[in-house]
PDB file of C-alpha atoms and ligand atoms in Angstrom:
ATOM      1  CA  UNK D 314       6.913 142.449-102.889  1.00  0.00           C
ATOM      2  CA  UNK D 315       3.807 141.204-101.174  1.00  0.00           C
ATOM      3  CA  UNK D 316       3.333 141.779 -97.657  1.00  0.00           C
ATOM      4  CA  UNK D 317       2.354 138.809 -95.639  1.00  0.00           C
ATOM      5  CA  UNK D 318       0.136 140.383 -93.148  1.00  0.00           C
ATOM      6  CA  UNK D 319      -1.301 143.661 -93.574  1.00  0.00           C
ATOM      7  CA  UNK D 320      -3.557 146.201 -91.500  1.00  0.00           C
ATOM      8  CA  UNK D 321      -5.635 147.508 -93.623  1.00  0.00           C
ATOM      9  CA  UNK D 322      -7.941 151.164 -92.149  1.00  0.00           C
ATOM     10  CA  UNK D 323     -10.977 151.902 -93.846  1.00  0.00           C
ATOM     11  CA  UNK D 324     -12.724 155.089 -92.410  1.00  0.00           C
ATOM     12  CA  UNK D 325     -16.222 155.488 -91.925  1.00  0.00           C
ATOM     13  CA  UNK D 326     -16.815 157.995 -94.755  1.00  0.00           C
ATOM     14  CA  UNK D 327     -15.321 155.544 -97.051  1.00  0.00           C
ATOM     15  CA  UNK D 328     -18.282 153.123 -95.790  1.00  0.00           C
ATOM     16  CA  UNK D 329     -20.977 155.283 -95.867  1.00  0.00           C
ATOM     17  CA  UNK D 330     -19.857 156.028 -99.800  1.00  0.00           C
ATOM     18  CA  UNK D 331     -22.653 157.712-101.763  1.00  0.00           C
ATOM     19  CA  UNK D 332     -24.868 158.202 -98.671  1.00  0.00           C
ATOM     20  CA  UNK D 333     -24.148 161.211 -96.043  1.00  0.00           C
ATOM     21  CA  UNK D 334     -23.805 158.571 -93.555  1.00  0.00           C
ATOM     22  CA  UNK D 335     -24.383 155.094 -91.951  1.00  0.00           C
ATOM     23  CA  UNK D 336     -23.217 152.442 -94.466  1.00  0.00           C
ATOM     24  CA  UNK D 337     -23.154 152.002 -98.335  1.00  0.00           C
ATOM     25  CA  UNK D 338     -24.124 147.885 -98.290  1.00  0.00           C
ATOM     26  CA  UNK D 339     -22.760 147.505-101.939  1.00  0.00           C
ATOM     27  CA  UNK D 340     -19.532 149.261-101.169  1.00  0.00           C
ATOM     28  CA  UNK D 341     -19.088 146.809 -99.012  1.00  0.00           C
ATOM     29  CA  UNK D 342     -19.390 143.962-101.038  1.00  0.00           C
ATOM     30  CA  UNK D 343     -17.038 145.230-103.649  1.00  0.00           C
ATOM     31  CA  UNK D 344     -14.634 145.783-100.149  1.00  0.00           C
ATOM     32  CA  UNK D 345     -15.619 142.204 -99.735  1.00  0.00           C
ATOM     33  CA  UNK D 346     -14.278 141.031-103.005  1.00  0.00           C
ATOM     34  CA  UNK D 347     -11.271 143.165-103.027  1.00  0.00           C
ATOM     35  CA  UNK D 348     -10.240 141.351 -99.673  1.00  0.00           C
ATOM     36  CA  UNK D 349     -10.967 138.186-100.760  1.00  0.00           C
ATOM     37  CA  UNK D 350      -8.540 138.392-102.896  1.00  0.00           C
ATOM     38  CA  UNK D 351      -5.727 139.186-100.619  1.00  0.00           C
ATOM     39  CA  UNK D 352      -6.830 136.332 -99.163  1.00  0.00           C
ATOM     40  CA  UNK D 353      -6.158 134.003-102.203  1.00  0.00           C
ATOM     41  CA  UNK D 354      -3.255 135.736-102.569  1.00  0.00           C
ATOM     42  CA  UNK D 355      -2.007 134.232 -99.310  1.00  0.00           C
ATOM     43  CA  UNK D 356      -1.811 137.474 -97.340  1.00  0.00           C
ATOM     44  CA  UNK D 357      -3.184 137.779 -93.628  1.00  0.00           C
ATOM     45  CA  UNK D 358      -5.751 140.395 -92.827  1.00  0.00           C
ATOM     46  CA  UNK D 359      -6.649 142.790 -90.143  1.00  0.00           C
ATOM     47  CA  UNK D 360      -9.122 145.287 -91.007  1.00  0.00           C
ATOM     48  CA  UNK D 361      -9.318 148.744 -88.575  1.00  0.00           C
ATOM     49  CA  UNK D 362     -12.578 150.735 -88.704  1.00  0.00           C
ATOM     50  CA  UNK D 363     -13.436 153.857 -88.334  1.00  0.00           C
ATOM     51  CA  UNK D 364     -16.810 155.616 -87.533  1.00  0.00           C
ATOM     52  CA  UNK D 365     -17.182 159.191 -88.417  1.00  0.00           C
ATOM     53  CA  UNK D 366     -19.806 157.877 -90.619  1.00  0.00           C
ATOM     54  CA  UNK D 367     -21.785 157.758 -87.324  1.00  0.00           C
ATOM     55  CA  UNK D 368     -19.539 160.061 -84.620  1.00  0.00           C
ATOM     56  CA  UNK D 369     -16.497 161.497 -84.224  1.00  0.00           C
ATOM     57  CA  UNK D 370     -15.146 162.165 -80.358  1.00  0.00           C
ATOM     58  CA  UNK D 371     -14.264 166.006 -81.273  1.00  0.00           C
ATOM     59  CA  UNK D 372     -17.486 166.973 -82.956  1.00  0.00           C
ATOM     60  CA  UNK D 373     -19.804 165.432 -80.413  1.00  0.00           C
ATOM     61  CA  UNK D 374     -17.907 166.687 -76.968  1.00  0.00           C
ATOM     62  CA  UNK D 375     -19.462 169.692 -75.624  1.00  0.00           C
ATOM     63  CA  UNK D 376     -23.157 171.207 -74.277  1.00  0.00           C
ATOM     64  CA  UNK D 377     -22.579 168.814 -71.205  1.00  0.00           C
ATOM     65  CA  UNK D 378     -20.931 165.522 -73.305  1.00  0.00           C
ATOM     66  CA  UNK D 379     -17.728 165.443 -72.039  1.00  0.00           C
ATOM     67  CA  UNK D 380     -14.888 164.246 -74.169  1.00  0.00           C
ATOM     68  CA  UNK D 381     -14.995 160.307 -72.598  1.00  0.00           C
ATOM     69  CA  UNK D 382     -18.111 159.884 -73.245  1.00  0.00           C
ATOM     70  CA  UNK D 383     -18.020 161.377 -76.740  1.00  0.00           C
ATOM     71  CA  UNK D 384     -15.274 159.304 -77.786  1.00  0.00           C
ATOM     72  CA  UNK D 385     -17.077 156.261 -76.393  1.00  0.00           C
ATOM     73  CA  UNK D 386     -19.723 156.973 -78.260  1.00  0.00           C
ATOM     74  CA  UNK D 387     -17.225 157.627 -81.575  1.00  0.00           C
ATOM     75  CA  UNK D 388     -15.996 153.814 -80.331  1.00  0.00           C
ATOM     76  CA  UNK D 389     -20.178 152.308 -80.722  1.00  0.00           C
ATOM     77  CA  UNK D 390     -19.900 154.045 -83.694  1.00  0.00           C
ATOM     78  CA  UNK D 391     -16.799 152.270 -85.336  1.00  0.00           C
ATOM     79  CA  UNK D 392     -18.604 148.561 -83.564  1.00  0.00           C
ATOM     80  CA  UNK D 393     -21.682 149.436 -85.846  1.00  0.00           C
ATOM     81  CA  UNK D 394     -19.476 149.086 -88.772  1.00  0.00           C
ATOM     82  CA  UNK D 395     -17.911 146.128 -87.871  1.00  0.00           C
ATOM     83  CA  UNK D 396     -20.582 144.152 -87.173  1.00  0.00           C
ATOM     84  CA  UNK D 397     -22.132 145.273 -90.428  1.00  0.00           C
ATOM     85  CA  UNK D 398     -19.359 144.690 -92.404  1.00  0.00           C
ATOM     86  CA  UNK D 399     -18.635 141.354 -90.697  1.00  0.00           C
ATOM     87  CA  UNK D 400     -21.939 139.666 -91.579  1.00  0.00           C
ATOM     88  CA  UNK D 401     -21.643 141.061 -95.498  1.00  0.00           C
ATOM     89  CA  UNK D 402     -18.190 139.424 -95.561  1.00  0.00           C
ATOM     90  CA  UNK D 403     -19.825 135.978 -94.106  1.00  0.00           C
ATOM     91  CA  UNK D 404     -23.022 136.850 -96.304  1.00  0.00           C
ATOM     92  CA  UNK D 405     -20.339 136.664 -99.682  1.00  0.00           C
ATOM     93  CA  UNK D 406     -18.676 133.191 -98.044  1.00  0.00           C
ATOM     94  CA  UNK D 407     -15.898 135.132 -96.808  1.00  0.00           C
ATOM     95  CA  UNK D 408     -14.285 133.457 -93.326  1.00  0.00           C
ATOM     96  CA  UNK D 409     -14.282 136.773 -90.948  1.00  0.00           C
ATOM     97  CA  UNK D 410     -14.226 137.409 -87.377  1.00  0.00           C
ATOM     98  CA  UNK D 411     -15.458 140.686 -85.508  1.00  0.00           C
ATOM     99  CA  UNK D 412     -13.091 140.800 -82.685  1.00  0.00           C
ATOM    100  CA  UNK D 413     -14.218 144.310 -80.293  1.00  0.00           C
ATOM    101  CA  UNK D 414     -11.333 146.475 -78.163  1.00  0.00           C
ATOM    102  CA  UNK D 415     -14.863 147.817 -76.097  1.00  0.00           C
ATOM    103  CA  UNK D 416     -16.734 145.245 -74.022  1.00  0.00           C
ATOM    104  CA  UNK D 417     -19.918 143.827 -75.730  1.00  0.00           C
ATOM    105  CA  UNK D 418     -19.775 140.327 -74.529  1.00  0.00           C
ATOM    106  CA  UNK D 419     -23.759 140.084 -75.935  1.00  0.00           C
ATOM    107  CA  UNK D 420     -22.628 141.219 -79.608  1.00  0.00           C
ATOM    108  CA  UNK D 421     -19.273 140.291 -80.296  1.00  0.00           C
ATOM    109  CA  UNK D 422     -15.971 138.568 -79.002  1.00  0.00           C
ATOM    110  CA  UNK D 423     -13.468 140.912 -77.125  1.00  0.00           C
ATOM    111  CA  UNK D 424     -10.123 140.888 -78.871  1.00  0.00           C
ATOM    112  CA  UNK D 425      -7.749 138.824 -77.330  1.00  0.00           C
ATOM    113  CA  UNK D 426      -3.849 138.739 -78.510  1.00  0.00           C
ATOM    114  CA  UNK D 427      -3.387 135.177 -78.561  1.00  0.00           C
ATOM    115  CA  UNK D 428      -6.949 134.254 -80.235  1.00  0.00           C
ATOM    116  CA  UNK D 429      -6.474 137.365 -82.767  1.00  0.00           C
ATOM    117  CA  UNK D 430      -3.347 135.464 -84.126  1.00  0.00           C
ATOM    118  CA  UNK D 431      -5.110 132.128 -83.594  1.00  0.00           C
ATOM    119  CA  UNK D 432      -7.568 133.188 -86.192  1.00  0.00           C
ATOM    120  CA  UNK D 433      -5.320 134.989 -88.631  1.00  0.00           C
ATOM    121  CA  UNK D 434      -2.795 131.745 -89.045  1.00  0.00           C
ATOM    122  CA  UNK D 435      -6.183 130.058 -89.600  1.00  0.00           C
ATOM    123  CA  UNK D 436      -6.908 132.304 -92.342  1.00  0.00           C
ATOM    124  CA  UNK D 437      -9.275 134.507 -91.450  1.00  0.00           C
ATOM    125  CA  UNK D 438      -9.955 137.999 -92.059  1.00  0.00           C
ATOM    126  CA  UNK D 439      -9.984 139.971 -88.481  1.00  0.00           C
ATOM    127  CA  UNK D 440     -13.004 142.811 -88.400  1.00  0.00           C
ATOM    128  CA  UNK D 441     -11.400 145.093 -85.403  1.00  0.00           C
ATOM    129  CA  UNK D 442     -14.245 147.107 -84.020  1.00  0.00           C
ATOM    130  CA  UNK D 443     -14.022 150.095 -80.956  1.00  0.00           C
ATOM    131  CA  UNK D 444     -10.882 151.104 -81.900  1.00  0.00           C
ATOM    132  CA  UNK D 445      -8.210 150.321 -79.147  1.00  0.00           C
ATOM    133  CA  UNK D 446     -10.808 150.759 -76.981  1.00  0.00           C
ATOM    134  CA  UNK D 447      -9.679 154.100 -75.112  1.00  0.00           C
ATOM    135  CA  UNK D 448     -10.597 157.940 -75.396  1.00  0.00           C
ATOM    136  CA  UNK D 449      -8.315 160.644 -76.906  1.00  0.00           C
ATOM    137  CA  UNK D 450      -7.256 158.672 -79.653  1.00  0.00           C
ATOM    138  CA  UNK D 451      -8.842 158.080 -83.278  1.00  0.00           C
ATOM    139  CA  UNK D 452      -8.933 154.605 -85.688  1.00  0.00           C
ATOM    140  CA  UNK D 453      -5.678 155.677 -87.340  1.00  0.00           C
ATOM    141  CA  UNK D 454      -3.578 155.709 -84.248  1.00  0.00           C
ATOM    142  CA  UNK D 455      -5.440 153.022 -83.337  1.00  0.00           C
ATOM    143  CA  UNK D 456      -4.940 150.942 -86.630  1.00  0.00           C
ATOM    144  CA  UNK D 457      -0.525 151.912 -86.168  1.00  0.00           C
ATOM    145  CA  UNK D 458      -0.888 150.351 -82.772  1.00  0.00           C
ATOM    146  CA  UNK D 459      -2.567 147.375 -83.805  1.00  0.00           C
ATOM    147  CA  UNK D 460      -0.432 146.484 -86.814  1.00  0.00           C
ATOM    148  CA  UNK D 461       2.179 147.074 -83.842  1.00  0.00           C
ATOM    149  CA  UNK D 462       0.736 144.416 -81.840  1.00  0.00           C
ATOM    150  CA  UNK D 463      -0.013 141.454 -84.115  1.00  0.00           C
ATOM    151  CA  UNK D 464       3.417 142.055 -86.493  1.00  0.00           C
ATOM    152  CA  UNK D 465       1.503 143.450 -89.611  1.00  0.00           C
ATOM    153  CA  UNK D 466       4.048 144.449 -91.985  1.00  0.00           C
ATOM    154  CA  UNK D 467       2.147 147.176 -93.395  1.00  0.00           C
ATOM    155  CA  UNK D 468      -0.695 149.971 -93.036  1.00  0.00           C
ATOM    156  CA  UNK D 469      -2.966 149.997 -95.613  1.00  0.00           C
ATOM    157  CA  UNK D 470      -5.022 153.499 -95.162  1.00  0.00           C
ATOM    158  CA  UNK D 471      -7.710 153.538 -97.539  1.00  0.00           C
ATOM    159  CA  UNK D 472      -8.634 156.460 -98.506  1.00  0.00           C
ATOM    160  CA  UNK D 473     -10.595 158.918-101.806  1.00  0.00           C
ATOM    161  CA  UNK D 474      -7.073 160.669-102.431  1.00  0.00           C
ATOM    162  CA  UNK D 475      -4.943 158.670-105.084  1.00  0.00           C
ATOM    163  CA  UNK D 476      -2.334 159.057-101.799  1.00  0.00           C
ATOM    164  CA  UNK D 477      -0.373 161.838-100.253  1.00  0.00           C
ATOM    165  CA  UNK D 478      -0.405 165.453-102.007  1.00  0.00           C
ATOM    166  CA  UNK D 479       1.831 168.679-100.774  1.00  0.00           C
ATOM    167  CA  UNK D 480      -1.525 170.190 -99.652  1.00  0.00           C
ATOM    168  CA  UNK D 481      -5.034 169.439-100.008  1.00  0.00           C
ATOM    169  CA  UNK D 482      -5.722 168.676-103.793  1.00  0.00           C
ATOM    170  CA  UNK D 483      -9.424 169.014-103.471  1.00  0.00           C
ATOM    171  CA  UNK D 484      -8.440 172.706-102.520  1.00  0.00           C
ATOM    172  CA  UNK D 485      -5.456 173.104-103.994  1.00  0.00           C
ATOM    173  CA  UNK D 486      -5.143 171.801-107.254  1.00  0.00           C
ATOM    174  CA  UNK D 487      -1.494 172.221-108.335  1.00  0.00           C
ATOM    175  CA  UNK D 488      -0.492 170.339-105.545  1.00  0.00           C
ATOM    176  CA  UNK D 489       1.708 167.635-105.526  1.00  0.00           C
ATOM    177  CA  UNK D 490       1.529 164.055-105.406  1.00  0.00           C
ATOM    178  CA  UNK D 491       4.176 161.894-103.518  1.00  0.00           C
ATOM    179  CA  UNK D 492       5.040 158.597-104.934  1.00  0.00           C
ATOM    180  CA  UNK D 493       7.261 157.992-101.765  1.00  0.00           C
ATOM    181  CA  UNK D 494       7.512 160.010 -98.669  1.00  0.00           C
ATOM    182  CA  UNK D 495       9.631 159.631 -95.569  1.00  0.00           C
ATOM    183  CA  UNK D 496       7.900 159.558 -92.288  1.00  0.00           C
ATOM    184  CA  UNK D 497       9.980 162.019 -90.588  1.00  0.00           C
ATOM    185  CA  UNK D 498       8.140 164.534 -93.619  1.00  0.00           C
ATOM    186  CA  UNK D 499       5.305 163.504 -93.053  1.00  0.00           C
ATOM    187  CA  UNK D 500       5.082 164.223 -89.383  1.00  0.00           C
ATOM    188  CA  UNK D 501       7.378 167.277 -89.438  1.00  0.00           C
ATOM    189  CA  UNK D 502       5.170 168.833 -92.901  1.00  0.00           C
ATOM    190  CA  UNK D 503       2.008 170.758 -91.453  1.00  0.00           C
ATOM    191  CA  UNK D 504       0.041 170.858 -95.019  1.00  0.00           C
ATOM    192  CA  UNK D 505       0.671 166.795 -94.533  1.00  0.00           C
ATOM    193  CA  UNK D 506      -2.999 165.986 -92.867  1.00  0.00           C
ATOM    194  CA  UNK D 507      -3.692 162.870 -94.282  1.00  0.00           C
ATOM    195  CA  UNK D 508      -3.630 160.758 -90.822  1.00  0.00           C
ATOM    196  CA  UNK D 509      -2.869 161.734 -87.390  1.00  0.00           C
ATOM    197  CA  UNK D 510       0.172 163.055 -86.210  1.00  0.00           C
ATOM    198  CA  UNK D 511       0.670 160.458 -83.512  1.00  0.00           C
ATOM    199  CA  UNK D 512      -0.150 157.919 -85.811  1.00  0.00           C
ATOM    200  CA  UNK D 513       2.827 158.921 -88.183  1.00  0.00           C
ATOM    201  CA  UNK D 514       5.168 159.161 -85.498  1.00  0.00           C
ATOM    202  CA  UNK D 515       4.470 156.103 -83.609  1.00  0.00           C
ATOM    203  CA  UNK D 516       4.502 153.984 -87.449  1.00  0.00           C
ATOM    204  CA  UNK D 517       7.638 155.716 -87.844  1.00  0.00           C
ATOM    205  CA  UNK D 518       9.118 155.393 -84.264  1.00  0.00           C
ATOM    206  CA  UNK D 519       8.502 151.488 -84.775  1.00  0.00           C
ATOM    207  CA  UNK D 520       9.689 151.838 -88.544  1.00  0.00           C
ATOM    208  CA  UNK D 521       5.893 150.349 -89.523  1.00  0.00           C
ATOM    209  CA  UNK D 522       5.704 151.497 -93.465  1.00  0.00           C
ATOM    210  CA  UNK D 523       1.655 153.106 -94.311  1.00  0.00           C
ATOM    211  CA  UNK D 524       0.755 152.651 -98.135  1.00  0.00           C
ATOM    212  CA  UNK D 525      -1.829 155.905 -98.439  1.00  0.00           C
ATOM    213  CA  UNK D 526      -3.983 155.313-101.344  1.00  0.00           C
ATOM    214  CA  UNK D 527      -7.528 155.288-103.188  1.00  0.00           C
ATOM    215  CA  UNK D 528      -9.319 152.284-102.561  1.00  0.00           C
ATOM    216  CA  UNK D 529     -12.121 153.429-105.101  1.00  0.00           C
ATOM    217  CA  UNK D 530      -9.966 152.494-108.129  1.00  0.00           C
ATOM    218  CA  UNK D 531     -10.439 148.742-108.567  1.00  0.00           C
ATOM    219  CA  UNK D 532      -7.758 146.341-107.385  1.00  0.00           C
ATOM    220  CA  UNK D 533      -5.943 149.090-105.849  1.00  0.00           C
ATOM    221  CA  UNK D 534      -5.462 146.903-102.511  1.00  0.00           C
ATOM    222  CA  UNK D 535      -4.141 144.270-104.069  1.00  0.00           C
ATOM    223  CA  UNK D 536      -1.665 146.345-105.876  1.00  0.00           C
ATOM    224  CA  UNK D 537      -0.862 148.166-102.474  1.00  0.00           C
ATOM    225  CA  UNK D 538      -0.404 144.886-100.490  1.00  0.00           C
ATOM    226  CA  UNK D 539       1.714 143.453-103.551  1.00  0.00           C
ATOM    227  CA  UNK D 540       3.929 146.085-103.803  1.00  0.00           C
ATOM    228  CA  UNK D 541       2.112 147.569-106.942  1.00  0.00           C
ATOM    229  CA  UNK D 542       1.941 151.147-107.861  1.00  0.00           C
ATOM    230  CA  UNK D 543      -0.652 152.269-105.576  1.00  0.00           C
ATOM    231  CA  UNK D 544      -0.555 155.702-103.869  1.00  0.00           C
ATOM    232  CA  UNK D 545       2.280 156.942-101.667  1.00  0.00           C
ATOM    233  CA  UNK D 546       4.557 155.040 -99.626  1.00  0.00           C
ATOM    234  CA  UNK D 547       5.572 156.506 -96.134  1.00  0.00           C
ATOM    235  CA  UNK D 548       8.769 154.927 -95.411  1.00  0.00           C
ATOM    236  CA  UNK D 549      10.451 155.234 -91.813  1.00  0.00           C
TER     237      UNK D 549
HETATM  238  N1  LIG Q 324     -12.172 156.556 -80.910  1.00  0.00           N
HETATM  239  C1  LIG Q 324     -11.572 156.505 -79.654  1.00  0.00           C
HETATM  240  N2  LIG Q 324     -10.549 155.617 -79.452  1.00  0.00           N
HETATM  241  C2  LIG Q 324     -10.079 154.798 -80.420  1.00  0.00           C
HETATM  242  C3  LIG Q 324     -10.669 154.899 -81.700  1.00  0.00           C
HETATM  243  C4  LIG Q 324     -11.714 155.774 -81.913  1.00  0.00           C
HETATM  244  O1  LIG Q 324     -11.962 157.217 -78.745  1.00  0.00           O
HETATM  245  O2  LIG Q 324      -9.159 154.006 -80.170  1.00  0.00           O
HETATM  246  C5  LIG Q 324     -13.350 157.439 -81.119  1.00  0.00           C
HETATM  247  C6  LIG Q 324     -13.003 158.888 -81.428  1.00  0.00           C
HETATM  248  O3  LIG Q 324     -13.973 159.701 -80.840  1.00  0.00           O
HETATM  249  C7  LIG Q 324     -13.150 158.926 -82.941  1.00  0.00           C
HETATM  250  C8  LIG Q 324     -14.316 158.001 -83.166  1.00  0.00           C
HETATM  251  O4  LIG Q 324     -14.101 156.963 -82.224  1.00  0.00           O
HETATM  252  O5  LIG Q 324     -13.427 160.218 -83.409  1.00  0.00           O
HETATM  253  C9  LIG Q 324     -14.428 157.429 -84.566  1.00  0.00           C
HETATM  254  O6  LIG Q 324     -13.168 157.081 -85.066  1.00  0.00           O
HETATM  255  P1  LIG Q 324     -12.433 157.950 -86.210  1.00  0.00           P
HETATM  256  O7  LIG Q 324     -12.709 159.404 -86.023  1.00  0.00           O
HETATM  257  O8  LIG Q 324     -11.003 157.552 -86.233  1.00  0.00           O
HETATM  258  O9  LIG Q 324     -13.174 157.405 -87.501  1.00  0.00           O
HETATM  259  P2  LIG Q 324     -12.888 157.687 -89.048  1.00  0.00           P
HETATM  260  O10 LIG Q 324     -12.558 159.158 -89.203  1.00  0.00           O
HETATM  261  O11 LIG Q 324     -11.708 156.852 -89.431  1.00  0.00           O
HETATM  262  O12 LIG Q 324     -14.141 157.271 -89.724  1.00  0.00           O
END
């Protein structure tokens, strides 16, 4: 089965790859590749990123930064990425658009429903940068709410696990990998910690399906958006 438009959340470790952080440039151009060929494929794309590569909210808050402003700054943090990614997508001849949930008028155009869909029926690859654009919340809630809005039939959460274990299997390694996993488990299971809580319940509250899986192995989101063997599967 191949999804016809999918959401697909890269975090910011996976960008910054080999380096402790900012971004890994030729990680980026495999990425490119690897959604070009969704694109040939026929399948629409909407790319959520993260920024922990630069700052996450929680970490940063404190010693007089209060919790807005951290997560604000978490937000410039996930804009850096798009904007980098977007010109190494247009660099490779890919047709993408950086579209930003924060106002930055100077850098980038503000995401707009209507245009958002404009430019995915035209084909192109949507870069969302600032998250949804508000505090207390983090890319993967924001990625749920996205695919949401613009009637992705999938979340694609790239990640380094091959998808979702019983417990951590860096830690632990006995544990167990899902093939398939219902979404009330995976919100009700505390060892379950590979997204957000109130991501998981919002994707399953609107019945949204999220494909977990390691986007390190070669063509592994192609197989995820094609209903390959990629990963685990959190049905609603
Ligand atoms: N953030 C936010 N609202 C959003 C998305 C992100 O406030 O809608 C902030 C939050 O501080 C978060 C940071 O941006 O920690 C970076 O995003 P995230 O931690 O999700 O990045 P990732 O872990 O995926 O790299």
């Amino acid at each position: 089965m191949t999804y016809k438009r999918v959401l697909l959340k890269i975090s910011g470790e996976q960008l910054a790859g080999k380096f402790e952080s900012g971004i890994d440039a030729e990680l980026c151009a495999r990425l490119a590749n690897e959604v070009k060929e969704l694109g040939d494929a026929g399948i629409q794309v909407v790319i959520m990123v993260g920024g922990g590569n630069f700052a996450r909210g929680t970490q940063l808050c404190g010693h007089g930064i209060r919790r807005v402003t951290a997560d604000q700054i978490g937000m410039l943090g996930t804009m850096m990425n798009a904007l980098a990614i977007n010109d190494i997508f247009m660099s490779l001849g890919l047709q993408s658009r950086c579209l930003s949930n924060i106002f930055a008028e100077q850098v980038t155009e503000s995401f707009v429903h209507r245009l958002a869909e404009e430019y995915l029926d035209e084909g192109k690859i949507l870069i969302i940068a600032g998250g949804i654009g508000r505090p207390y919340l983090t890319t993967d809630t924001a990625a749920v709410s996205l695919a949401l809005e613009l009637s992705c039939n999938v979340v694609l959460k790239a990640t380094k696990v091959d998808g979702v274990f019983s417990d951590d299997p860096e830690k632990k390694p006995l544990s167990k990998k899902y093939v398939q996993l219902s979404g009330e488990e995976a919100v009700s299971n505390p060892n379950i910690r590979i997204m957000d809580k109130a991501a998981l319940g919002l994707a399953l509250e609107h019945k949204l399906p999220i494909i977990v899986f390691d986007s390190r192995k070669p063509g592994n989101i192609l197989r995820a958006a094609t209903g390959g063997e990629a990963g685990t599967i959190i049905l609603p």
